[in-house]
Short mmCIF file of C-alpha atoms in Angstrom, two decimals:
data_model
loop_
_atom_site.label_atom_id
_atom_site.label_comp_id
_atom_site.label_asym_id
_atom_site.label_seq_id
_atom_site.Cartn_x
_atom_site.Cartn_y
_atom_site.Cartn_z
CA MET A 53 17.28 33.20 17.16
CA SER A 54 18.06 29.52 16.64
CA VAL A 55 18.21 26.58 18.93
CA VAL A 56 20.63 23.76 17.88
CA LEU A 57 19.04 20.37 17.89
CA PRO A 58 20.89 17.52 19.69
CA SER A 59 21.23 15.27 16.62
CA ILE A 60 21.33 17.26 13.37
CA GLN A 61 20.77 14.96 10.46
CA ARG A 62 23.60 15.14 8.02
CA VAL A 63 22.47 16.69 4.73
CA HIS A 64 24.31 15.79 1.49
CA PRO A 65 23.04 18.59 -0.82
CA THR A 66 22.28 17.70 -4.29
CA GLU A 67 22.28 20.22 -7.18
CA LYS A 68 18.47 20.02 -7.19
CA SER A 69 17.97 20.47 -3.49
CA VAL A 70 20.39 23.43 -3.40
CA GLY A 71 18.56 24.93 -6.39
CA LEU A 72 15.12 24.45 -4.84
CA ALA A 73 16.21 25.90 -1.45
CA ASN A 74 17.85 28.90 -3.10
CA THR A 75 14.76 29.60 -5.12
CA LEU A 76 12.52 29.48 -2.03
CA LEU A 77 14.88 31.93 -0.29
CA THR A 78 15.39 34.31 -3.09
CA GLY A 79 12.54 33.92 -5.61
CA GLY A 80 10.35 36.78 -6.33
CA ASN A 81 7.05 37.08 -8.17
CA ARG A 82 6.41 33.34 -8.36
CA TYR A 83 5.81 33.25 -4.62
CA GLN A 84 3.19 35.99 -4.59
CA ARG A 85 0.93 32.87 -4.83
CA GLU A 86 0.83 30.80 -1.74
CA GLY A 87 0.20 27.66 -3.86
CA ASN A 88 3.64 28.04 -5.56
CA VAL A 89 5.33 28.21 -2.05
CA VAL A 90 3.54 24.95 -1.16
CA THR A 91 4.44 23.22 -4.38
CA ASP A 92 8.16 23.96 -4.05
CA LEU A 93 8.20 22.98 -0.26
CA VAL A 94 6.88 19.50 -1.25
CA PHE A 95 9.54 19.17 -3.96
CA LEU A 96 12.09 20.12 -1.38
CA LEU A 97 10.80 17.61 1.07
CA ALA A 98 11.05 14.96 -1.66
CA GLU A 99 14.78 15.61 -1.73
CA PHE A 100 14.92 14.39 1.87
CA GLY A 101 13.54 11.08 0.75
CA ILE A 102 9.93 11.78 1.86
CA ASP A 103 7.56 10.11 -0.54
CA SER A 104 4.52 12.02 -1.80
CA ALA A 105 2.29 9.39 0.01
CA GLU A 106 3.64 10.61 3.39
CA ILE A 107 2.59 14.29 2.57
CA GLU A 108 -0.81 15.49 3.30
CA ARG A 109 -1.79 18.69 1.35
CA GLU A 110 -4.85 20.69 2.32
CA HIS A 111 -5.42 18.34 5.33
CA PRO A 112 -8.71 19.33 7.14
CA ALA A 113 -8.06 20.28 10.79
CA GLY A 114 -9.45 22.70 13.32
CA GLY A 115 -12.05 24.22 10.91
CA GLY A 116 -9.42 24.95 8.26
CA ARG A 117 -6.88 23.15 6.17
CA ILE A 118 -3.21 22.52 6.84
CA ASP A 119 -1.13 23.47 3.84
CA VAL A 120 1.46 20.71 4.26
CA PHE A 121 1.18 17.99 6.91
CA LEU A 122 3.65 15.14 7.48
CA PRO A 123 1.94 12.82 10.00
CA ARG A 124 4.76 10.48 10.47
CA TYR A 125 7.06 13.37 11.33
CA PHE A 126 4.53 15.18 13.28
CA MET A 127 5.23 18.30 11.21
CA ILE A 128 2.62 21.07 10.25
CA ILE A 129 3.61 23.73 7.71
CA GLU A 130 1.43 26.82 7.28
CA ALA A 131 2.60 28.43 4.04
CA LYS A 132 2.04 32.06 3.23
CA ALA A 133 2.58 34.19 0.15
CA ARG A 134 5.79 36.13 -0.10
CA GLY A 135 5.93 38.88 2.54
CA LYS A 136 3.01 37.50 4.63
CA ALA A 137 5.24 35.59 7.14
CA GLY A 138 7.60 38.46 8.36
CA ASP A 139 6.03 38.54 11.83
CA PRO A 140 4.15 35.29 12.87
CA GLU A 141 2.32 37.23 15.58
CA GLU A 142 0.89 39.86 13.25
CA ARG A 143 -2.85 39.62 12.58
CA PRO A 144 -3.87 40.34 9.01
CA PRO A 145 -6.18 43.23 8.40
CA GLY A 146 -9.75 42.20 8.99
CA ARG A 147 -8.92 38.84 10.44
CA GLY A 148 -8.45 37.98 14.12
CA GLU A 149 -5.82 35.30 13.87
CA SER A 150 -2.04 35.53 13.43
CA PRO A 151 -0.14 32.96 11.36
CA ARG A 152 1.24 31.27 14.60
CA ALA A 153 -2.33 31.20 16.10
CA GLN A 154 -3.67 29.52 12.97
CA LEU A 155 -0.76 27.07 13.01
CA GLU A 156 -1.51 26.25 16.74
CA ARG A 157 -5.22 25.86 16.00
CA TYR A 158 -4.33 23.11 13.60
CA LEU A 159 -1.86 21.62 16.11
CA GLU A 160 -4.45 21.51 18.75
CA ALA A 161 -6.94 19.76 16.58
CA GLU A 162 -4.28 17.18 15.50
CA THR A 163 -3.21 16.46 19.10
CA ALA A 164 -6.79 15.93 20.10
CA ALA A 165 -7.16 13.57 17.15
CA GLU A 166 -4.15 11.68 18.23
CA SER A 167 -5.54 11.10 21.67
CA TYR A 168 -9.06 10.00 20.62
CA GLN A 169 -7.96 7.80 17.78
CA SER A 170 -5.43 5.94 19.83
CA PRO A 171 -6.57 6.34 23.44
CA GLY A 172 -3.92 5.16 25.92
CA ALA A 173 -1.25 4.84 23.26
CA ARG A 174 2.30 5.75 24.22
CA PRO A 175 3.22 9.07 22.78
CA SER A 176 5.80 9.24 19.97
CA SER A 177 9.37 10.10 21.01
CA ARG A 178 9.32 12.75 18.24
CA SER A 179 8.05 16.24 19.19
CA TRP A 180 5.56 18.19 17.11
CA THR A 181 7.18 20.74 14.76
CA GLY A 182 5.12 23.74 13.53
CA ILE A 183 6.49 25.89 10.72
CA VAL A 184 5.21 29.24 9.26
CA THR A 185 7.02 30.22 6.06
CA ASP A 186 6.62 32.18 2.83
CA GLY A 187 9.82 30.45 1.53
CA ARG A 188 12.20 33.24 2.59
CA GLU A 189 11.15 33.79 6.22
CA TRP A 190 10.98 30.67 8.47
CA HIS A 191 9.42 30.54 11.99
CA VAL A 192 9.82 27.13 13.47
CA PHE A 193 8.40 25.96 16.77
CA THR A 194 8.47 22.64 18.68
CA TYR A 195 5.72 21.18 20.99
CA PRO A 196 5.71 18.06 23.27
CA HIS A 197 3.19 15.30 23.23
CA VAL A 198 1.23 16.56 26.32
CA PRO A 199 -2.08 18.04 26.97
CA ASN A 200 -2.29 21.72 25.99
CA PRO A 201 1.09 21.56 24.14
CA ILE A 202 1.10 25.20 23.08
CA GLN A 203 1.96 26.31 26.53
CA TRP A 204 5.31 24.42 26.24
CA ARG A 205 6.16 25.89 22.88
CA LYS A 206 9.89 26.43 22.15
CA THR A 207 11.30 28.45 19.20
CA LEU A 208 13.86 26.57 16.99
CA HIS A 209 14.31 29.27 14.43
CA THR A 210 12.83 32.71 13.49
CA GLY A 211 13.72 34.83 10.56
CA THR A 212 15.71 34.26 7.29
CA PHE A 213 18.84 32.24 6.48
CA PRO A 214 21.63 34.78 5.79
CA ASP A 215 24.05 31.91 5.01
CA GLY A 216 21.81 30.70 2.18
CA ALA A 217 20.54 27.42 0.85
CA SER A 218 23.03 25.25 2.68
CA ALA A 219 21.93 26.55 6.09
CA LEU A 220 18.30 25.96 5.22
CA LEU A 221 18.94 22.52 4.07
CA GLU A 222 20.90 21.66 7.24
CA SER A 223 18.19 23.11 9.40
CA LEU A 224 15.30 21.33 7.64
CA GLY A 225 17.22 18.09 7.87
CA GLY A 226 17.48 18.68 11.62
CA TRP A 227 13.81 19.27 11.93
CA LEU A 228 13.13 16.11 10.11
CA ALA A 229 15.77 14.04 11.87
CA GLY A 230 14.92 10.81 13.35
CA ASP A 231 12.82 7.74 12.40
CA PRO A 232 9.35 8.54 11.26
CA SER A 233 6.56 7.29 13.52
CA GLY A 234 3.99 4.68 12.55
CA ARG A 235 2.69 3.62 9.14
CA ILE A 236 1.88 5.80 6.14
CA TRP A 237 -1.77 6.86 6.21
CA ILE A 238 -4.05 4.96 3.84
CA PRO A 239 -5.08 7.23 0.90
CA ALA A 240 -8.56 8.72 1.11
CA ASP A 241 -9.23 6.80 -2.15
CA PRO A 242 -7.01 3.75 -2.05
CA SER A 243 -8.63 2.05 -5.07
CA HIS A 244 -5.40 2.01 -7.10
CA LEU A 245 -3.70 -0.04 -4.35
CA PHE A 246 -6.11 -2.93 -4.80
CA GLU A 247 -6.81 -3.13 -8.46
CA GLY A 248 -4.41 -5.99 -9.11
CA MET A 249 -5.87 -7.87 -6.16
CA ALA A 250 -9.30 -7.52 -7.50
CA ASP A 251 -8.23 -9.03 -10.84
CA GLU A 252 -6.37 -11.80 -9.21
CA LEU A 253 -9.36 -12.85 -7.03
CA SER A 254 -11.56 -12.98 -10.24
CA VAL A 255 -8.94 -15.37 -11.84
CA LEU A 256 -8.77 -17.32 -8.67
CA TYR A 257 -12.57 -17.95 -8.67
CA SER A 258 -12.72 -18.80 -12.36
CA GLN A 259 -10.00 -21.39 -12.03
CA MET A 260 -11.04 -22.80 -8.60
CA PRO A 261 -10.10 -26.52 -8.25
CA ASP A 262 -12.94 -29.03 -8.16
CA SER A 263 -12.01 -29.84 -4.46
CA ALA A 264 -13.17 -26.42 -3.42
CA ARG A 265 -15.98 -25.84 -6.04
CA ARG A 266 -18.83 -27.49 -4.12
CA ALA A 267 -18.33 -25.71 -0.90
CA THR A 268 -18.05 -22.45 -2.71
CA GLU A 269 -21.18 -23.03 -4.60
CA THR A 270 -22.98 -23.38 -1.33
CA LYS A 271 -21.67 -20.11 -0.02
CA HIS A 272 -22.53 -18.43 -3.51
CA ALA A 273 -26.16 -19.66 -3.11
CA LEU A 274 -26.39 -18.37 0.48
CA TRP A 275 -25.11 -14.96 -0.80
CA HIS A 276 -27.48 -14.90 -3.79
CA ASP A 277 -30.52 -15.80 -1.56
CA MET A 278 -29.70 -12.98 0.80
CA LEU A 279 -29.82 -10.58 -2.15
CA ARG A 280 -32.94 -12.09 -3.60
CA VAL A 281 -34.82 -11.81 -0.34
CA SER A 282 -33.83 -8.15 -0.24
CA GLY A 283 -35.23 -7.61 -3.78
CA MET A 284 -31.64 -6.88 -5.09
CA SER A 285 -30.86 -10.08 -7.17
CA PRO A 286 -28.29 -9.37 -9.79
CA GLN A 287 -29.59 -9.59 -13.35
CA GLY A 288 -28.15 -11.62 -16.26
CA MET A 289 -26.14 -14.79 -16.43
CA ALA A 290 -22.73 -13.39 -15.55
CA ALA A 291 -23.81 -10.65 -13.00
CA PRO A 292 -24.16 -13.07 -9.99
CA ASP A 293 -20.66 -14.64 -10.33
CA ARG A 294 -19.08 -11.23 -10.85
CA LEU A 295 -20.71 -9.52 -8.00
CA PHE A 296 -20.13 -12.56 -5.70
CA VAL A 297 -16.39 -12.07 -6.33
CA THR A 298 -16.61 -8.32 -5.98
CA HIS A 299 -18.52 -8.48 -2.72
CA SER A 300 -16.12 -11.13 -1.45
CA PHE A 301 -13.20 -8.80 -2.27
CA LEU A 302 -14.73 -5.82 -0.43
CA ILE A 303 -15.76 -7.86 2.53
CA ALA A 304 -12.18 -9.30 2.72
CA ILE A 305 -10.72 -5.75 2.88
CA ALA A 306 -13.27 -4.46 5.48
CA ARG A 307 -12.69 -7.51 7.77
CA MET A 308 -8.92 -7.26 7.53
CA VAL A 309 -9.15 -3.48 8.33
CA THR A 310 -11.39 -4.31 11.27
CA HIS A 311 -8.97 -6.81 12.62
CA LEU A 312 -6.00 -4.58 12.13
CA THR A 313 -7.51 -1.40 13.67
CA ALA A 314 -9.14 -3.31 16.59
CA ARG A 315 -5.92 -5.28 17.10
CA LEU A 316 -7.96 -8.42 17.22
CA THR A 317 -5.16 -10.63 15.67
CA ASP A 318 -2.32 -10.65 13.24
CA ASP A 319 -3.66 -13.87 11.53
CA TYR A 320 -5.42 -12.89 8.29
CA ARG A 321 -7.14 -16.21 8.22
CA SER A 322 -9.28 -15.50 11.26
CA ALA A 323 -10.69 -12.33 9.42
CA LEU A 324 -12.02 -14.64 6.52
CA ARG A 325 -13.16 -17.85 8.19
CA GLN A 326 -16.81 -16.86 8.65
CA GLY A 327 -19.56 -16.18 6.15
CA PHE A 328 -19.59 -16.51 2.33
CA VAL A 329 -16.14 -14.88 2.02
CA ALA A 330 -14.58 -17.95 3.53
CA TRP A 331 -14.46 -19.58 0.05
CA ILE A 332 -11.24 -17.61 -0.43
CA LEU A 333 -9.35 -19.81 2.02
CA ASP A 334 -10.50 -23.06 0.40
CA SER A 335 -7.52 -23.37 -1.87
CA PRO A 336 -3.71 -22.79 -1.71
CA ARG A 337 -3.97 -20.05 -4.25
CA GLY A 338 -6.75 -18.45 -2.13
CA GLU A 339 -4.54 -18.73 0.91
CA ALA A 340 -1.67 -17.00 -0.95
CA TRP A 341 -4.06 -14.26 -2.24
CA ALA A 342 -5.34 -13.61 1.28
CA GLU A 343 -1.77 -13.26 2.62
CA GLY A 344 -0.93 -10.80 -0.17
CA MET A 345 -4.02 -8.79 0.64
CA TRP A 346 -3.09 -8.73 4.37
CA GLY A 347 0.36 -7.50 3.37
CA ILE A 348 -1.19 -4.44 1.60
CA VAL A 349 -3.89 -3.66 4.31
CA SER A 350 -1.37 -3.94 7.16
CA ARG A 351 1.10 -1.65 5.40
CA TYR A 352 -1.02 1.44 6.06
CA ASP A 353 -2.63 3.25 9.04
CA TRP A 354 -6.31 3.28 8.57
CA ARG A 355 -7.24 4.65 11.96
CA ARG A 356 -5.84 8.08 11.49
CA ARG A 357 -7.43 8.75 8.06
CA ARG A 358 -10.54 10.78 8.57
CA ALA A 359 -12.33 9.87 5.33
CA ASP A 360 -14.96 7.39 4.32
CA VAL A 361 -12.42 4.97 2.69
CA MET A 362 -14.81 2.08 2.17
CA ARG A 363 -17.26 4.24 0.27
CA SER A 364 -14.48 5.06 -2.30
CA LEU A 365 -13.58 1.43 -2.73
CA TYR A 366 -17.33 0.39 -3.05
CA GLU A 367 -17.95 3.07 -5.65
CA TYR A 368 -14.91 2.05 -7.63
CA PHE A 369 -15.21 -1.65 -7.63
CA VAL A 370 -19.01 -1.96 -7.91
CA PRO A 371 -20.11 -0.71 -11.45
CA GLU A 372 -22.73 1.97 -11.47
CA ALA A 373 -25.18 -0.21 -13.35
CA ASP A 374 -25.02 -2.76 -10.60
CA ARG A 375 -25.62 -0.05 -7.93
CA LYS A 376 -28.66 1.05 -9.80
CA VAL A 377 -30.08 -2.51 -9.75
CA PHE A 378 -29.55 -2.45 -5.96
CA GLY A 379 -31.60 0.75 -5.78
CA GLU A 380 -28.71 2.55 -4.16
CA PHE A 381 -28.67 6.27 -3.79
CA TYR A 382 -25.66 7.94 -2.02
CA THR A 383 -26.19 10.45 0.68
CA SER A 384 -23.92 13.50 0.48
CA ASP A 385 -21.40 13.65 3.42
CA TRP A 386 -22.69 17.04 4.54
CA LEU A 387 -26.36 15.65 4.80
CA ALA A 388 -25.17 12.46 6.59
CA ALA A 389 -23.29 14.37 9.09
CA MET A 390 -26.19 16.67 9.72
CA MET A 391 -28.61 13.84 10.29
CA VAL A 392 -26.29 12.05 12.55
CA GLU A 393 -25.86 15.18 14.66
CA GLN A 394 -29.67 15.33 14.95
CA VAL A 395 -29.97 11.73 15.92
CA LEU A 396 -26.98 11.31 18.23
CA ASP A 397 -27.38 14.16 20.73
CA GLY A 398 -24.87 14.93 23.37
CA HIS A 399 -26.59 12.98 26.16
CA TRP A 400 -26.64 9.74 24.01
CA ILE A 401 -22.97 10.22 23.11
CA LYS A 402 -21.91 10.65 26.66
CA GLU A 403 -23.83 7.64 27.78
CA ALA A 404 -22.49 5.45 24.83
CA ILE A 405 -18.90 6.39 25.67
CA SER A 406 -19.43 5.84 29.39
CA ALA A 407 -20.86 2.27 28.63
CA ALA A 408 -18.00 1.43 26.27
CA GLU A 409 -15.44 2.50 28.81
CA GLU A 410 -17.05 0.37 31.52
CA SER A 411 -16.97 -2.60 29.08
CA MET A 412 -13.26 -2.07 28.54
CA VAL A 413 -12.45 -1.71 32.13
CA THR A 414 -14.54 -4.77 33.37
CA GLY A 415 -14.35 -6.92 30.34
CA ALA A 416 -18.12 -7.33 30.33
CA PRO A 417 -19.85 -7.44 27.02
CA LEU A 418 -21.17 -4.13 25.73
CA THR A 419 -24.95 -4.51 25.52
CA GLY A 420 -27.91 -2.18 25.17
CA THR A 421 -25.83 0.47 23.39
CA GLY A 422 -25.48 0.66 19.70
CA LEU A 423 -26.58 2.27 16.37
CA LEU A 424 -28.52 0.71 13.49
CA ASP A 425 -28.54 1.84 9.98
CA PRO A 426 -31.43 -0.12 8.38
CA ALA A 427 -30.48 1.13 4.88
CA CYS A 428 -26.73 0.66 5.07
CA GLY A 429 -24.97 0.62 1.76
CA SER A 430 -21.20 1.39 2.08
CA GLY A 431 -21.77 2.69 5.61
CA THR A 432 -21.92 6.50 5.13
CA PHE A 433 -24.11 7.08 8.06
CA LEU A 434 -22.21 4.70 10.21
CA TYR A 435 -18.97 6.43 9.25
CA HIS A 436 -20.24 9.83 10.39
CA ALA A 437 -21.71 8.36 13.44
CA ALA A 438 -18.31 6.82 14.37
CA LEU A 439 -16.59 10.16 13.56
CA ARG A 440 -19.10 12.08 15.85
CA LEU A 441 -18.34 9.72 18.67
CA LEU A 442 -14.57 9.96 18.24
CA GLU A 443 -14.62 13.70 18.12
CA ALA A 444 -16.78 14.04 21.24
CA PRO A 445 -15.04 15.67 24.17
CA ALA A 446 -15.78 12.64 26.42
CA MET A 447 -13.71 10.55 24.11
CA CYS A 448 -10.59 12.50 25.15
CA ASP A 449 -11.09 11.58 28.82
CA LEU A 450 -11.41 7.86 28.09
CA ARG A 451 -9.25 5.94 30.51
CA PRO A 452 -6.54 3.75 28.95
CA VAL A 453 -6.78 0.05 29.54
#
């Protein structure tokens, strides 16, 4: 059974897209491996103009991993090896979950994440689309942006495509139809996005005009004293300058991300005016650099990425030799998560969320509630503490303001 969507996107099949669709529908032994189904699905999505940066593969959700997830299209695809998707309600031997139940477990996790990561936000006009497929069999469902969306499930398509590749392409185009919602998620490791900006900042510092040099030297001295008092003074003649620039670079990113996700302001200057990093704005070239950095940072959605992004950046841009000088030892994510779970018990979390909600409603400062990591490096413990708060049931009940 199929339901015709109100506005089917016109598809102009190319030889490549027709070939991919036909292979998915008729291919044999290649699709005994689920991974090959996933690979060819991603190739087919690319033919619809969906960039690889918009496709999440093996995305963690609901205690498992979504095979193919398109966040901006609200589409979840659960791929199966050939012959494993004939009946989406059938439970595999020895397992208690059907393919559709597995798909909807992921959907529930993502709808919950949507609510706690953007509390009070207006739902997207796009519906959720869930697909179970082995390439030949396609079972497609749609779900609205409401609490408990599964009870409102509608079936868009179930079965094969007897009319062949063109029918699959037209249907897939319909399920993808409409403008994507929001920004592309920031990659879990976005280091490659910022390499050029790091190099530019180093050149900017080395060629700083004399008019800005004296004020910058003062900020450099304050930064160096802070490290020296902590027993982490950089060694050698070049190390202090090099690390001053690197730390300025990382702090600039972190502050811009904070301003963006907290919606404090659209003015990148306000993110950099305080502290030692303010030297960046002391010259026209620095202003231009900051504007370019803001352009990169604001291009992506940082809020929805459930990964310790700043840790990736810190490890990439601060050389291992320098990290050893600082006496830094990284805690594994699993250990940090376990320790945070022990420290932040359910009672504390409930009280903290209640206090934060009261502060948002009344406008009064949030005092007496917080978390201190006295050995904070890149913020791994703070990251897992924030994640634990965001995933708490009480967060889903937070009143919009």
